[in-house]
Coordinates of C-alpha atoms in Angstrom, one line a residue:
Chain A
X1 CA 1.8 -29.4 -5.0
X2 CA 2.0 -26.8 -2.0
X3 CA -0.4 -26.0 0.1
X4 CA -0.9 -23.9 3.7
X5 CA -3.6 -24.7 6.3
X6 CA -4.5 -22.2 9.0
X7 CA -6.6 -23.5 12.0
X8 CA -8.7 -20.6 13.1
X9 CA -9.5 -17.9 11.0
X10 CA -10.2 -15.8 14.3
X11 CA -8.2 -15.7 17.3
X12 CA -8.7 -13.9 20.8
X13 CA -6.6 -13.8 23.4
X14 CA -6.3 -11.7 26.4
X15 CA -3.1 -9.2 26.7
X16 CA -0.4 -11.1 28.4
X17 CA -1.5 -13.8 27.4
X18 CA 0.1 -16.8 25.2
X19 CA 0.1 -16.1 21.4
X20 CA -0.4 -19.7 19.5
X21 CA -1.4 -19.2 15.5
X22 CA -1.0 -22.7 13.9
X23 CA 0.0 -23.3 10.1
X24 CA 0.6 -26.8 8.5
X25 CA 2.2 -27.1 5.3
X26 CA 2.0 -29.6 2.5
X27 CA 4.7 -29.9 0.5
X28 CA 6.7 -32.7 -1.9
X29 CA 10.3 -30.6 -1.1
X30 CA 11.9 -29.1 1.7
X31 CA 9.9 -25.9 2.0
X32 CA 10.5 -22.6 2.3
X33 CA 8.3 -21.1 5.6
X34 CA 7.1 -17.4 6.2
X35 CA 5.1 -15.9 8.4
X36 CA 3.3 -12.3 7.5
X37 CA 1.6 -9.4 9.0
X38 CA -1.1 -7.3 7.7
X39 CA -2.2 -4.6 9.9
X40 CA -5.5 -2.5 8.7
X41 CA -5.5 -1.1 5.1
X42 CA -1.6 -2.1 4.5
X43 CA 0.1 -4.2 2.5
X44 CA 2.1 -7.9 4.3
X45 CA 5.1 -7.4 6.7
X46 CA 7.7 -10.2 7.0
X47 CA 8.0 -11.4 10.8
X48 CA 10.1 -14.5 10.0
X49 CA 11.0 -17.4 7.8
X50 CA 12.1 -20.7 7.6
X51 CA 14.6 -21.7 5.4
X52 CA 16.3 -24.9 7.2
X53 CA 19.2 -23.2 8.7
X54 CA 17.6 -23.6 12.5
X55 CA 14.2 -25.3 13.7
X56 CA 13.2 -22.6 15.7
X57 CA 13.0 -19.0 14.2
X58 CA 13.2 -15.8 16.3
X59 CA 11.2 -13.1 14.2
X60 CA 10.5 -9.1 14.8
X61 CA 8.3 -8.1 17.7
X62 CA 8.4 -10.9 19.9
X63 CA 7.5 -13.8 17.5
X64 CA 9.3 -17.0 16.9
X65 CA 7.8 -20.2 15.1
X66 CA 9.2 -24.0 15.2
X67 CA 9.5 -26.0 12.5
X68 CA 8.3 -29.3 13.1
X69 CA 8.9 -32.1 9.8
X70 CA 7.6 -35.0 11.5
X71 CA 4.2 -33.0 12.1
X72 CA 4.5 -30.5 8.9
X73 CA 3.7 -28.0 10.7
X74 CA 4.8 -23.8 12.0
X75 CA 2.9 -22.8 14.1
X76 CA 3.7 -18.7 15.5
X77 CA 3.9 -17.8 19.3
X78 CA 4.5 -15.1 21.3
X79 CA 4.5 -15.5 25.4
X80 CA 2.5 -12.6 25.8
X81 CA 0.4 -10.9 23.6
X82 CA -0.2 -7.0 23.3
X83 CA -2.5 -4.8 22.0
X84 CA -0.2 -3.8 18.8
X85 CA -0.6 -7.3 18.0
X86 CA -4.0 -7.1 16.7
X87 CA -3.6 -7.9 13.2
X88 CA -4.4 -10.4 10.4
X89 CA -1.6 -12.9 10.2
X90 CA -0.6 -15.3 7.0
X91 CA 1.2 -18.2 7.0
X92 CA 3.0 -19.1 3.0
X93 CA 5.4 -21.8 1.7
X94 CA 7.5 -22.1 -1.3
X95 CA 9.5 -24.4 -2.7
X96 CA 11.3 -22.3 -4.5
X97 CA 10.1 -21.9 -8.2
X98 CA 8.7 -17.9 -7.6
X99 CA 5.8 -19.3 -6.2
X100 CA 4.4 -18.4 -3.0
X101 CA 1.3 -20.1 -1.6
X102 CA -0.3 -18.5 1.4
X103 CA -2.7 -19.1 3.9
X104 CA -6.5 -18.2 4.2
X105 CA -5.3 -16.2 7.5
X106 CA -5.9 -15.8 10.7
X107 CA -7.5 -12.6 12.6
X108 CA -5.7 -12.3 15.6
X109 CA -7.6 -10.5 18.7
X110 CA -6.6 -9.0 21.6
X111 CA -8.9 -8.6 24.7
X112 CA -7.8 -5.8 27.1
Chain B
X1 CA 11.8 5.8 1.5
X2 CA 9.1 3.7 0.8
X3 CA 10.9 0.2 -0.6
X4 CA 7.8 -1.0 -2.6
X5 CA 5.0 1.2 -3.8
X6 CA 2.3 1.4 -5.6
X7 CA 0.0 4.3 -7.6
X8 CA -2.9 4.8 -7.3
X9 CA -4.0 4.0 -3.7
X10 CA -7.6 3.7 -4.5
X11 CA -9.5 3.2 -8.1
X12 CA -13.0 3.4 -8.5
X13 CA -14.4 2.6 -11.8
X14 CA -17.2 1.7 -13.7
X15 CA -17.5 -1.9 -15.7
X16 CA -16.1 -2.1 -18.9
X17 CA -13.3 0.2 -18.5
X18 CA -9.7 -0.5 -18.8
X19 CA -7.3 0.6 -15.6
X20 CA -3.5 0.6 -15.1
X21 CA -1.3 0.2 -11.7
X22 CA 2.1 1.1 -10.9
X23 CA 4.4 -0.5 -8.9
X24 CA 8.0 0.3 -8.6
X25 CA 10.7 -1.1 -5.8
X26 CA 13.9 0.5 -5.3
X27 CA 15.8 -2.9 -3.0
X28 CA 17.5 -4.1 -6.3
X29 CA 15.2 -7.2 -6.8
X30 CA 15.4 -8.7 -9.4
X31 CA 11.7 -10.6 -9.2
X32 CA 8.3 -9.1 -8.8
X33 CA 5.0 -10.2 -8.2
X34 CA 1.3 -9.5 -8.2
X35 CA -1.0 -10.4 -6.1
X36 CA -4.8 -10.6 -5.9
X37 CA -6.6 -10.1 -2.2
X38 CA -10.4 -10.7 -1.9
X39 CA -13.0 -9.6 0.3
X40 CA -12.2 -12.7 3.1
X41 CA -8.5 -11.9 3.0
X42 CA -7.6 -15.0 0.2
X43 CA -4.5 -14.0 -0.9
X44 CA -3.2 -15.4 -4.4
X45 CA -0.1 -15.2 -7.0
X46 CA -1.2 -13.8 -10.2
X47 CA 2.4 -13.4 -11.9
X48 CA 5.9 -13.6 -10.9
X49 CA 8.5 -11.7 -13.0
X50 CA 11.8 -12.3 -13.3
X51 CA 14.5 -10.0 -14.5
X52 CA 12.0 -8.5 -16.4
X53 CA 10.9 -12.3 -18.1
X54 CA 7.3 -13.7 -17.1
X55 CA 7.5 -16.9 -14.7
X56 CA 4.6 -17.1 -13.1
X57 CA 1.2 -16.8 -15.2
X58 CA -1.9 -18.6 -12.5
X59 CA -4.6 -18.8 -14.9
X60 CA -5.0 -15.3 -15.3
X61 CA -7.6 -14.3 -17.5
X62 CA -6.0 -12.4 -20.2
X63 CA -7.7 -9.2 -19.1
X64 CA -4.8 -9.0 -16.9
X65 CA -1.4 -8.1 -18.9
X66 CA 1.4 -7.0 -16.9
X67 CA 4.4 -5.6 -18.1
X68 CA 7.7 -4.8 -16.9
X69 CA 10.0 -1.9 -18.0
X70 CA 12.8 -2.9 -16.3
X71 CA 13.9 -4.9 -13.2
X72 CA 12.6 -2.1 -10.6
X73 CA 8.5 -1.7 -12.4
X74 CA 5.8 -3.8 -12.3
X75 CA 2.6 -2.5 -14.1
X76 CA -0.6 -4.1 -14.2
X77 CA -3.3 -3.0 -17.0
X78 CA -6.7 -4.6 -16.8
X79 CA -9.0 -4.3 -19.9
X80 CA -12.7 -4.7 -19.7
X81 CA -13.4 -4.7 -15.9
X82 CA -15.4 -6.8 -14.5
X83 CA -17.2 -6.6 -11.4
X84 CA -15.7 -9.8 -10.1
X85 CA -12.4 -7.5 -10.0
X86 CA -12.8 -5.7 -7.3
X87 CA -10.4 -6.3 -4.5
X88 CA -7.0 -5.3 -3.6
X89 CA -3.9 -5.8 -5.5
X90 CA -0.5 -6.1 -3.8
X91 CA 3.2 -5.9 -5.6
X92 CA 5.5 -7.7 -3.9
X93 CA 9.1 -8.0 -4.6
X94 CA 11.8 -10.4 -3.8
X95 CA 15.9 -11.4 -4.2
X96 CA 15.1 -14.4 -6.3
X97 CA 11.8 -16.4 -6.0
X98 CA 14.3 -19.8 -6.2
X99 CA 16.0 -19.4 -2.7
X100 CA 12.8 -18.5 -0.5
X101 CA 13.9 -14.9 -0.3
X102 CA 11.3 -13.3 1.8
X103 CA 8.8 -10.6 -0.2
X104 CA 8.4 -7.0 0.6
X105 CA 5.0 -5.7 -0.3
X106 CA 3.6 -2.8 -1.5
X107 CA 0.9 -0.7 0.3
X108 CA -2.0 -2.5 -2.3
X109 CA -4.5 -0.9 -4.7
X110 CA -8.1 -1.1 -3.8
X111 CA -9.6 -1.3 -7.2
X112 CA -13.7 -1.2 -6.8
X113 CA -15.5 -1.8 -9.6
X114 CA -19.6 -0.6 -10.0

């Protein structure tokens, strides 16, 4: 069976600072790899997936995440963080089958 | 043009009563979903249809129906609510569910129950 782990359910970082939200996935198949955004009272926004074409993903707004097999993990970055950023972020596998299994998510912060 | 939305917005409502939501896409998916969001963010699947054909049923108490029209509506009635309902439901929609295609949510329903 699937499952999604996010370390940190809260995040603060300073603006300009590194952006490091981590995700490890379990999974018996190669998985499929998202990353979503959920600003206040809206619903999820896409910034990236994986879906084995390339190990490292470029997503909207700055974002990229790396695809690590050896460590299961995809963990999101972004060099330098801005105050927009402050959002809720989910990480969610799938293996294909209509079924997506997300993270418990983590609150990202950003300190002026 | 909104891509995936959802009516209504908010629904307040007392236990015991029976409530509908709407959702409708217009990208030309052919697989929707619904979704349950609790108070501490959890998000999780509740159905995934397919071409109009149920896929996904997660242990779903049967309170829950949903029903789908056609390829572009996803409706979700709930009889008898409870207040253990509360929360906010998302639609989602994808090209697929068997590729990875990435989901476009809708806007969610805050459904509060008293």
């Amino acid at each position: 069976a699937q499952s999604v782990t996010q370390l940190g359910s809260h995040v603060s970082v300073s603006e300009g600072a590194l952006v490091l939200l981590r995700c490890n996935y379990s999974s018996s198949v190669p998985p499929y790899l998202f990353w979503y955004v959920q600003y206040p009272n809206q619903g999820l926004q896409l910034l990236l997936k994986y879906t084995s074409a390339a190990t490292l993903v470029k997503g909207i707004n700055g974002f990229e995440a790396e695809f690590k097999k050896s460590e299961t993990s995809f963990h999101l970055t972004k060099p330098s963080a801005h105050m927009s950023d402050a959002a809720e972020y989910f990480c969610a596998v799938s293996t294909g089958t209509y079924k997506y299994i997300f993270g418990t998510g983590t609150r990202l912060k950003v300190l002026a | 043009d909104t891509a995936v939305s959802q009516t209504p917005k908010y629904l307040v409502t007392q236990m015991g009563n029976d409530k509908s939501i709407k959702c409708e896409q217009n990208l030309g998916h052919d697989t929707m979903y619904w979704y349950k969001q609790d108070s501490k963010k959890f998000l999780k699947i509740m159905f995934s249809y397919n071409n109009k054909e149920l896929i996904i049923n997660e242990t779903v108490p049967n309170r829950f129906s949903p029903k789908s029209p056609d390829k572009a509506h996803l409706n979700l009635h709930i009889n008898s609510l409870e207040l253990g309902d509360s929360a906010v439901y998302f639609c989602a929609s994808s090209q697929g569910g068997q590729g990875g295609g990435e989901q476009y949510f809708g806007p969610g329903t805050r459904l509060t129950v008293t």
